[in-house]
Coordinates of N, CA and C in Angstrom, one line a residue:
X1 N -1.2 -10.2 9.7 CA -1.6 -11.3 10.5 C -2.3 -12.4 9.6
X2 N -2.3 -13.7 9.9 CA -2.3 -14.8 9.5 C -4.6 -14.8 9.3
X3 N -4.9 -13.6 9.9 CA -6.0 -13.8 9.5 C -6.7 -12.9 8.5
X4 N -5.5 -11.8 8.2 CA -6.5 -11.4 7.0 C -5.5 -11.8 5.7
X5 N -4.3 -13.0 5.6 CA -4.3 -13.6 5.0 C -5.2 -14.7 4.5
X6 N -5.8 -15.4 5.6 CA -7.0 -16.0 5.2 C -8.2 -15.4 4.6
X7 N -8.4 -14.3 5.0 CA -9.7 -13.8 4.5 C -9.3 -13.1 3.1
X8 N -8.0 -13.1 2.6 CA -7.6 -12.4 1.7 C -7.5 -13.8 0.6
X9 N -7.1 -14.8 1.2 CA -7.5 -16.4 0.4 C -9.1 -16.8 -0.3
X10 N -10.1 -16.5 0.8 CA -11.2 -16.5 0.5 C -12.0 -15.5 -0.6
X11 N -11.5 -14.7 -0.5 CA -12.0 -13.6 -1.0 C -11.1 -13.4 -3.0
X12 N -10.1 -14.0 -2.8 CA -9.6 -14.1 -4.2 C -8.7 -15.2 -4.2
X13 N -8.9 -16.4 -4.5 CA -8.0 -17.8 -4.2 C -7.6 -18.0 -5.6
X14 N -7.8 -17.4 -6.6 CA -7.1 -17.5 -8.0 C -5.7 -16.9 -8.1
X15 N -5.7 -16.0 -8.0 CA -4.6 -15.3 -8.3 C -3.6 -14.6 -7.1
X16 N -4.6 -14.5 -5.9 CA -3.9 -13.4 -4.8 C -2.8 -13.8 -4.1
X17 N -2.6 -15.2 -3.6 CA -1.0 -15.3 -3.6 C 0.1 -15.5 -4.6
X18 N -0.6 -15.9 -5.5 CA 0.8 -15.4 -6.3 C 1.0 -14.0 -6.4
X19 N 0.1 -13.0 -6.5 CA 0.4 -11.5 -6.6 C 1.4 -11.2 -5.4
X20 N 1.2 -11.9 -4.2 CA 1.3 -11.4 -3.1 C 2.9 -11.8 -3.0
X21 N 3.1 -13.0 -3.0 CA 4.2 -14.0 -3.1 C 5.2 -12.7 -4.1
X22 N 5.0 -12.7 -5.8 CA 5.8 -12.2 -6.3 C 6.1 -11.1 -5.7
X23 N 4.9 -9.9 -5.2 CA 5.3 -8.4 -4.3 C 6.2 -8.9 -3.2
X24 N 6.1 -10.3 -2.6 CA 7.2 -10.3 -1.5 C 8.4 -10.6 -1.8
X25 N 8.5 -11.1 -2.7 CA 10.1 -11.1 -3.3 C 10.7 -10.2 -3.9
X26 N 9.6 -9.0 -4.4 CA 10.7 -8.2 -4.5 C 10.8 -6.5 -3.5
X27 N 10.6 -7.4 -2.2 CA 10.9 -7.0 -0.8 C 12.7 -6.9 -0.5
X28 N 12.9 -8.3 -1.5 CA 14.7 -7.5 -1.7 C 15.9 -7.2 -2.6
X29 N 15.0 -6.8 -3.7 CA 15.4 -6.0 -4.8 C 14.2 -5.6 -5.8
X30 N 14.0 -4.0 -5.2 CA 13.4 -3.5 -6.0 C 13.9 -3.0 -7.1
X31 N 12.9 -3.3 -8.2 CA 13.5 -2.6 -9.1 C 12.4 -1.0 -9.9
X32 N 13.0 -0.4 -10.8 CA 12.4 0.9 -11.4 C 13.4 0.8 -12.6
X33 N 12.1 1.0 -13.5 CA 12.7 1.0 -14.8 C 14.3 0.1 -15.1
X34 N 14.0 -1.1 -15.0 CA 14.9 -2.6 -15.2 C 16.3 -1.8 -14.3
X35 N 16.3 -1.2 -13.5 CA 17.6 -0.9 -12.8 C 17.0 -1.5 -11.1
X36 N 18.0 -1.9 -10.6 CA 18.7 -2.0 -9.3 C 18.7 -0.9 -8.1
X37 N 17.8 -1.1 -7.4 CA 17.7 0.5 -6.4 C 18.9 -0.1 -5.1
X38 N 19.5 0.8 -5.0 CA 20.3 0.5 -4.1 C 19.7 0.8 -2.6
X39 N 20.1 0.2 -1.4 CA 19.5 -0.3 -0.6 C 20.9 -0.1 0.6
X40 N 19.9 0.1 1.8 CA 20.8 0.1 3.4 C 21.2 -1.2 3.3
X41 N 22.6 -1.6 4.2 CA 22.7 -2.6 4.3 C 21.7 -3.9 5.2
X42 N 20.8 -3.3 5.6 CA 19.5 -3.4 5.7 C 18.5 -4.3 5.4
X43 N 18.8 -3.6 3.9 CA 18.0 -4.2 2.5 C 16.3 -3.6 3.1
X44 N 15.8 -3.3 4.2 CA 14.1 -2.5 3.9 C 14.7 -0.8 4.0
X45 N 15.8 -0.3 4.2 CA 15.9 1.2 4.4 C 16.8 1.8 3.3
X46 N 16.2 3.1 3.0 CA 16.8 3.8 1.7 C 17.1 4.8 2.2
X47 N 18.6 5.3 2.3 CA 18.8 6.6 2.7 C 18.4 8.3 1.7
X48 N 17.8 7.7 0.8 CA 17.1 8.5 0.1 C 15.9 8.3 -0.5
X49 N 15.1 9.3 -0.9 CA 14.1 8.8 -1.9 C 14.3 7.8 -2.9
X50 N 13.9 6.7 -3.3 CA 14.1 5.4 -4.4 C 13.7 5.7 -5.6
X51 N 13.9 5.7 -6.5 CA 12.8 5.7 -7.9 C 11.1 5.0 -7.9
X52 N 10.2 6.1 -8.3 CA 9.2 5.6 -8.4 C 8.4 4.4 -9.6
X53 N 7.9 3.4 -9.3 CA 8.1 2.3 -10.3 C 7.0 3.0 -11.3
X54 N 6.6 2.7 -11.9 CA 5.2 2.9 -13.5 C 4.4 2.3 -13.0
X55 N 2.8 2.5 -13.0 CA 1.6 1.9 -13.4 C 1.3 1.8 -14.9
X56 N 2.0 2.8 -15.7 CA 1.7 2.9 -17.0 C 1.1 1.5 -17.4
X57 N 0.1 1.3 -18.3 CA 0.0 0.3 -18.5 C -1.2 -1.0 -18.1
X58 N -0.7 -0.7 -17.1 CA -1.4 -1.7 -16.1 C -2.8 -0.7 -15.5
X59 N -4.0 -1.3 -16.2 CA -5.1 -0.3 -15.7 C -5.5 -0.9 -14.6
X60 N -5.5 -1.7 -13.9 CA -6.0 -2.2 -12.4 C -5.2 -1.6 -11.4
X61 N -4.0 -1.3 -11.9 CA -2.9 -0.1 -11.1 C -3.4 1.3 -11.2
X62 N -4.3 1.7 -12.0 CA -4.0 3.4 -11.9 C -4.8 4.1 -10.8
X63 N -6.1 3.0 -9.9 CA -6.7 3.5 -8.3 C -5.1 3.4 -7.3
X64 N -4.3 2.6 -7.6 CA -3.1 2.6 -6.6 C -1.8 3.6 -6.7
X65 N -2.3 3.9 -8.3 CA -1.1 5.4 -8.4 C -2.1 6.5 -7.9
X66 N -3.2 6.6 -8.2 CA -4.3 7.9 -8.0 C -3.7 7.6 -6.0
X67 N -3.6 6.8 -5.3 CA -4.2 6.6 -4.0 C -2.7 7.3 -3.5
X68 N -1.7 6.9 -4.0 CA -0.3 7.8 -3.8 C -0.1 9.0 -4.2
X69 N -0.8 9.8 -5.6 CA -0.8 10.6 -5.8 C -1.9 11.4 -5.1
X70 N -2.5 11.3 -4.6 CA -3.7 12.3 -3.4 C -2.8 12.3 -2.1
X71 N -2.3 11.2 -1.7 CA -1.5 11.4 -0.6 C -0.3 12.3 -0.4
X72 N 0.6 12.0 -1.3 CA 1.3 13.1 -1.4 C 0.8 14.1 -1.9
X73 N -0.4 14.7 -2.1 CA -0.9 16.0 -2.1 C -1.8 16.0 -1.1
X74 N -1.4 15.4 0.1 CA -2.0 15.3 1.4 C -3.7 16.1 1.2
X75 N -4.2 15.8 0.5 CA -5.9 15.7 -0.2 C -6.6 14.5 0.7
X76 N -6.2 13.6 1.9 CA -6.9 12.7 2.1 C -7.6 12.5 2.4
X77 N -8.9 13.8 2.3 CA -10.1 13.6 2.4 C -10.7 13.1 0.8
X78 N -9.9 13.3 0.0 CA -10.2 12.7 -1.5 C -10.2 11.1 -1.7
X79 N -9.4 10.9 -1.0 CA -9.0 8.9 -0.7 C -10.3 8.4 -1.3
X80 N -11.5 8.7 -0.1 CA -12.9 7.7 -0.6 C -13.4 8.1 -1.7
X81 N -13.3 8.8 -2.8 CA -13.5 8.7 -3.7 C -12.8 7.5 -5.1
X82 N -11.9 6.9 -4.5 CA -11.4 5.4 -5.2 C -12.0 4.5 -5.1
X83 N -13.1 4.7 -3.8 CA -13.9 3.5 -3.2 C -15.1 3.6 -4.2
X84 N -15.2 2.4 -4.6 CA -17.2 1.7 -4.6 C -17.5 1.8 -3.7
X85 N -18.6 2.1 -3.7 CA -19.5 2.3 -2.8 C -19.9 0.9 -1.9
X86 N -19.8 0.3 -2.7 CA -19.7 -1.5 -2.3 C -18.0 -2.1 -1.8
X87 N -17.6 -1.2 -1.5 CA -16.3 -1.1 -1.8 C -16.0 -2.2 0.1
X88 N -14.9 -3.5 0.0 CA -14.4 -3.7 1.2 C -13.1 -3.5 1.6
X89 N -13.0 -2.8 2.8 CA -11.4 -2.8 3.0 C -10.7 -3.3 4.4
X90 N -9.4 -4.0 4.5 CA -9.0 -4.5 5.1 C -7.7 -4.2 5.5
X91 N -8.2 -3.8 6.8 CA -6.8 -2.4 7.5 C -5.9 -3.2 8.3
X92 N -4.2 -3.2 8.1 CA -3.7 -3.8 8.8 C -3.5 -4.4 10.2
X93 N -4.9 -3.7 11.0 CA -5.3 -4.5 11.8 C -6.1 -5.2 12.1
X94 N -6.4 -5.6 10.5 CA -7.9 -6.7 10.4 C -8.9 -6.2 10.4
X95 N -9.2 -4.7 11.1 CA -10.7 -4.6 11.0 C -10.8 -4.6 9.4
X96 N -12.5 -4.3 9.4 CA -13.0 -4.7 8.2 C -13.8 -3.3 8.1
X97 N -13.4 -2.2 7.1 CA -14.3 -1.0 6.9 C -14.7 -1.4 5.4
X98 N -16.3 -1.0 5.5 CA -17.2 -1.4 3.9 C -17.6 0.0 3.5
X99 N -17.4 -0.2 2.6 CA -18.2 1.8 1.7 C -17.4 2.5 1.7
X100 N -17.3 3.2 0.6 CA -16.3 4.4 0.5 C -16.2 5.5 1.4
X101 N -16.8 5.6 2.2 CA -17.7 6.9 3.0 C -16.8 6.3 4.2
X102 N -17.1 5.4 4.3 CA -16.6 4.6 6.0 C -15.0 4.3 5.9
X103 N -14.6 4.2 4.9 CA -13.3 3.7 3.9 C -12.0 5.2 4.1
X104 N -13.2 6.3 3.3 CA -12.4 7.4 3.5 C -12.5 8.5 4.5
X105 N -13.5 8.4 5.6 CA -13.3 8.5 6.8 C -12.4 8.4 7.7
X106 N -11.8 6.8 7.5 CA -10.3 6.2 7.8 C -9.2 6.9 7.6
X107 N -9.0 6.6 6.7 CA -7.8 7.1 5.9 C -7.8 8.9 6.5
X108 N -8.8 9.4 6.1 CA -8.8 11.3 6.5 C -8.5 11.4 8.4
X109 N -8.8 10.0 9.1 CA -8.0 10.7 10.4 C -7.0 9.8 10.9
X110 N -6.6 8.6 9.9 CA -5.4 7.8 10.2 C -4.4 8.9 9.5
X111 N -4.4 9.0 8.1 CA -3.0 9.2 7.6 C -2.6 10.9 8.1
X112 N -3.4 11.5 8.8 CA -2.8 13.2 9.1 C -1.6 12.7 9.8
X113 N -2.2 12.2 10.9 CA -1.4 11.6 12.1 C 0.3 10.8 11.7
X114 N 0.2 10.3 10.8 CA 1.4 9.8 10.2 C 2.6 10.6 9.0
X115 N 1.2 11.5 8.4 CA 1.7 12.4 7.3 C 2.8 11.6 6.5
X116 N 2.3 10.2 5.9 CA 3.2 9.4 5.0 C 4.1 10.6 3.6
X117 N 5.2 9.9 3.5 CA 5.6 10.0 2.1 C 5.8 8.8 1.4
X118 N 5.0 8.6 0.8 CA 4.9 7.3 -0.1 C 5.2 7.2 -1.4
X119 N 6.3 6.3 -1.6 CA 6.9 6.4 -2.9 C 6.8 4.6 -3.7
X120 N 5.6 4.6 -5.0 CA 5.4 3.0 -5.1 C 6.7 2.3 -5.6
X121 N 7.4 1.1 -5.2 CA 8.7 0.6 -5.5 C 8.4 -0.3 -6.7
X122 N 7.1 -1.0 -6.8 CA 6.7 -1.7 -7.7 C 5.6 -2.2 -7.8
X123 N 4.6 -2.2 -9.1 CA 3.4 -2.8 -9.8 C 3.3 -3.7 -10.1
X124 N 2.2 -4.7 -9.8 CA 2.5 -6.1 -10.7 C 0.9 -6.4 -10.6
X125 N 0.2 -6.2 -11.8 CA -1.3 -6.5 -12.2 C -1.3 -7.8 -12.6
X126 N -2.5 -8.2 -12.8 CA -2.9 -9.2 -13.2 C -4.7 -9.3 -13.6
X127 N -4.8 -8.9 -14.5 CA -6.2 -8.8 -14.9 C -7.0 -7.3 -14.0
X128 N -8.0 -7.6 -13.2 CA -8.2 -6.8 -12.4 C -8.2 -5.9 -10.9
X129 N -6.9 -7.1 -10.8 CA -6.1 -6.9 -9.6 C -4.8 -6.2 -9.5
X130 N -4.3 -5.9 -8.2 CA -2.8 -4.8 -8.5 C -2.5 -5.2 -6.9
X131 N -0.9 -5.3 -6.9 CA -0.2 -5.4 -5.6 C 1.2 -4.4 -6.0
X132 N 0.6 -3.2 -4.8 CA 1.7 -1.8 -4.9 C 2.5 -2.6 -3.9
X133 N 3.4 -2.1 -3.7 CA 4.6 -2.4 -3.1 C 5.0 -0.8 -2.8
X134 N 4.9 -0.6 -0.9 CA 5.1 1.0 -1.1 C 6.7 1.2 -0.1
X135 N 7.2 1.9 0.0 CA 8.2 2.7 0.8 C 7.6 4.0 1.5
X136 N 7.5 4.2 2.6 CA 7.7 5.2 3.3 C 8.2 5.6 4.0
X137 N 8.2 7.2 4.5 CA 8.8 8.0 5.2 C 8.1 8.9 6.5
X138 N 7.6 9.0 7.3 CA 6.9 9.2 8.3 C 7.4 10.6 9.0
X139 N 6.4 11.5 9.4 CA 7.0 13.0 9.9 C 7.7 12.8 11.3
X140 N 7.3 11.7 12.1 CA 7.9 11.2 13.2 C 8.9 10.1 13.3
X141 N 9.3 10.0 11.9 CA 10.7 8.9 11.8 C 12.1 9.4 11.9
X142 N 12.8 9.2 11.4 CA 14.3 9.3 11.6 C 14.6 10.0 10.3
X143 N 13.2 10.2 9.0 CA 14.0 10.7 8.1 C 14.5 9.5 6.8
X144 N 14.4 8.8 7.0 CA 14.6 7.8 6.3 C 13.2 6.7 5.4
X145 N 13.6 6.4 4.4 CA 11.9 5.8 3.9 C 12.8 4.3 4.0
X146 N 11.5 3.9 4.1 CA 11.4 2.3 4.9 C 10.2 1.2 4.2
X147 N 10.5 -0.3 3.6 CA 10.0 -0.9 3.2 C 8.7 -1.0 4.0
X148 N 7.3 -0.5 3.4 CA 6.4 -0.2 4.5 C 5.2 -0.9 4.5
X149 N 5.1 -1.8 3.5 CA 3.1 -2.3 2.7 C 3.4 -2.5 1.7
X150 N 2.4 -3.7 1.9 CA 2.1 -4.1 0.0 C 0.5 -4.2 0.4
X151 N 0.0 -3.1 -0.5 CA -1.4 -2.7 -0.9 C -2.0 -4.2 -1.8
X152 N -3.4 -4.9 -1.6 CA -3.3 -5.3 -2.9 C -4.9 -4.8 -3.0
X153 N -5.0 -4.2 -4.3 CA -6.4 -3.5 -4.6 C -7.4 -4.8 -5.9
X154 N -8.3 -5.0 -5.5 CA -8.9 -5.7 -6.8 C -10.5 -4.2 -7.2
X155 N -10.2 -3.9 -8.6 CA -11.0 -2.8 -9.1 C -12.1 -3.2 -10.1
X156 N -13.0 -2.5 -10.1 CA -14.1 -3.0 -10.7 C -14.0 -2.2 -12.5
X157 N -15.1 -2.8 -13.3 CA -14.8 -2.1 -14.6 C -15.0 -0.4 -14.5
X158 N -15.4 0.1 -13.9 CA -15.2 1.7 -13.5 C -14.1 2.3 -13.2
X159 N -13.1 1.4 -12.3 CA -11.9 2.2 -12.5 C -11.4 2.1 -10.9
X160 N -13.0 1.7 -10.2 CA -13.1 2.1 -8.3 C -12.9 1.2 -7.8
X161 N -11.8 0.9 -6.4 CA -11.4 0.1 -5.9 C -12.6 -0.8 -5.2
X162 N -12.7 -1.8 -5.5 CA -14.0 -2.9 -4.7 C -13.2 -3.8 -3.7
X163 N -12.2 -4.0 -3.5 CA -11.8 -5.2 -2.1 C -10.2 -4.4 -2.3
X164 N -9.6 -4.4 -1.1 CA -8.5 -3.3 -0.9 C -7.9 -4.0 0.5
X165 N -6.7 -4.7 0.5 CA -6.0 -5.1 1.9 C -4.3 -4.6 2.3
X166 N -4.2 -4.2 3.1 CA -2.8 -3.6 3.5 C -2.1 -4.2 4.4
X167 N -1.2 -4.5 3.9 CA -0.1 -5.5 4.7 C 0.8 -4.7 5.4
X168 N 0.7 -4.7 6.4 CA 1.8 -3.1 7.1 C 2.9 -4.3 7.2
X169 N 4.6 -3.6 7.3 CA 5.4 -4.5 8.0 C 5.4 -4.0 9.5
X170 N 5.5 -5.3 10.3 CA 5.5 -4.2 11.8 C 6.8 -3.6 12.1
X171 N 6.6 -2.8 12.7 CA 7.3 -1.2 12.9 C 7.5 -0.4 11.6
X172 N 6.7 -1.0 10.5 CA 7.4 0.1 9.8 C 7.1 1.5 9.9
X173 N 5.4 2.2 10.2 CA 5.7 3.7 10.4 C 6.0 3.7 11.9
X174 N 6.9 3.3 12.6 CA 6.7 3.3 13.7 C 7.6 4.2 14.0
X175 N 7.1 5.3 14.9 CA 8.1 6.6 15.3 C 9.9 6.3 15.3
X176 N 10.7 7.0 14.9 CA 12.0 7.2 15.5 C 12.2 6.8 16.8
X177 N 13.1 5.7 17.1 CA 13.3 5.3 18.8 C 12.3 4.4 19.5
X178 N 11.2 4.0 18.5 CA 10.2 3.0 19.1 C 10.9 2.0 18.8
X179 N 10.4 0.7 20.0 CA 10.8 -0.6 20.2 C 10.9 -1.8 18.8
X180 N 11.3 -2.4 18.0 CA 11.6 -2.9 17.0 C 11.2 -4.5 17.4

């Protein structure tokens, strides 16, 4: 929504739409390791798992590979532990959850419910910022992983995520047979 793009302006007006901008372009050709992932005629659906892209490298990325790798070890009560404590986050429906405690709270009784498979398609840091670009797969879908969020995390020199916003696309975990 057009408003926590604004508050996502305010909050980092240096850098954050270009991170955002480049993560949305490559909404239609991902790539992993300089190759071409092939794509539904679609272009957001993958009839299989995609290649997972690298953080290697990019230390503002490694709270966004840790945050995929706890998930798919369905650990999500581990989630707020990425959080500062000072930590703000911004849930695709605008609310506004502050603290790690309040942060991974969320996440431990949103994501059961969904039981994502999340696979990152691409990294793109920039100093102390990171925009994942994720794919998912949902236990109530069709089976198929689906262009689903772009995460963008800004992390402090510790390592712990401090401002965190998720761009859902709509319908993307949306059950099998829901309205489009």
């Amino acid at each position: 929504p057009s408003s926590i793009l604004r508050h996502e302006r305010i909050m980092h007006p240096r850098n954050s739409l270009t991170l955002i901008a480049t993560a949305i372009a490559g909404l239609m050709c991902a790539t992993a390791a300089g190759q071409t992932v092939s794509v539904h005629p679609h272009a957001d659906v993958f009839d299989s798992p995609p290649p997972a892209a690298s953080a290697q490298g990019k230390p503002a990325c490694q709270p966004a590979r840790q945050y995929v790798d706890i998930t798919a070890a369905r650990r999500y009560q581990d989630l707020g532990t990425l959080f500062a404590d000072d930590a703000v986050f911004v849930a695709p429906n605008g609310k506004v959850l502050r603290g790690a405690k309040e942060i991974g709270a969320f996440y431990e009784g949103f994501l059961p419910t969904i039981d994502p498979d999340n696979i990152p398609i691409s990294f793109i840091a920039d100093g102390t910022e990171c925009v994942m670009e994720l794919v998912s797969r949902v236990k109530h879908g069709d089976g198929k992983y689906r262009l689903a969020a772009i995460d963008h995390f800004t992390v402090n020199a510790a390592g712990k995520i401090v401002h965190m916003v998720v761009y859902l696309r709509p319908h993307a975990l949306a059950p099998q047979g829901a309205a489009r």
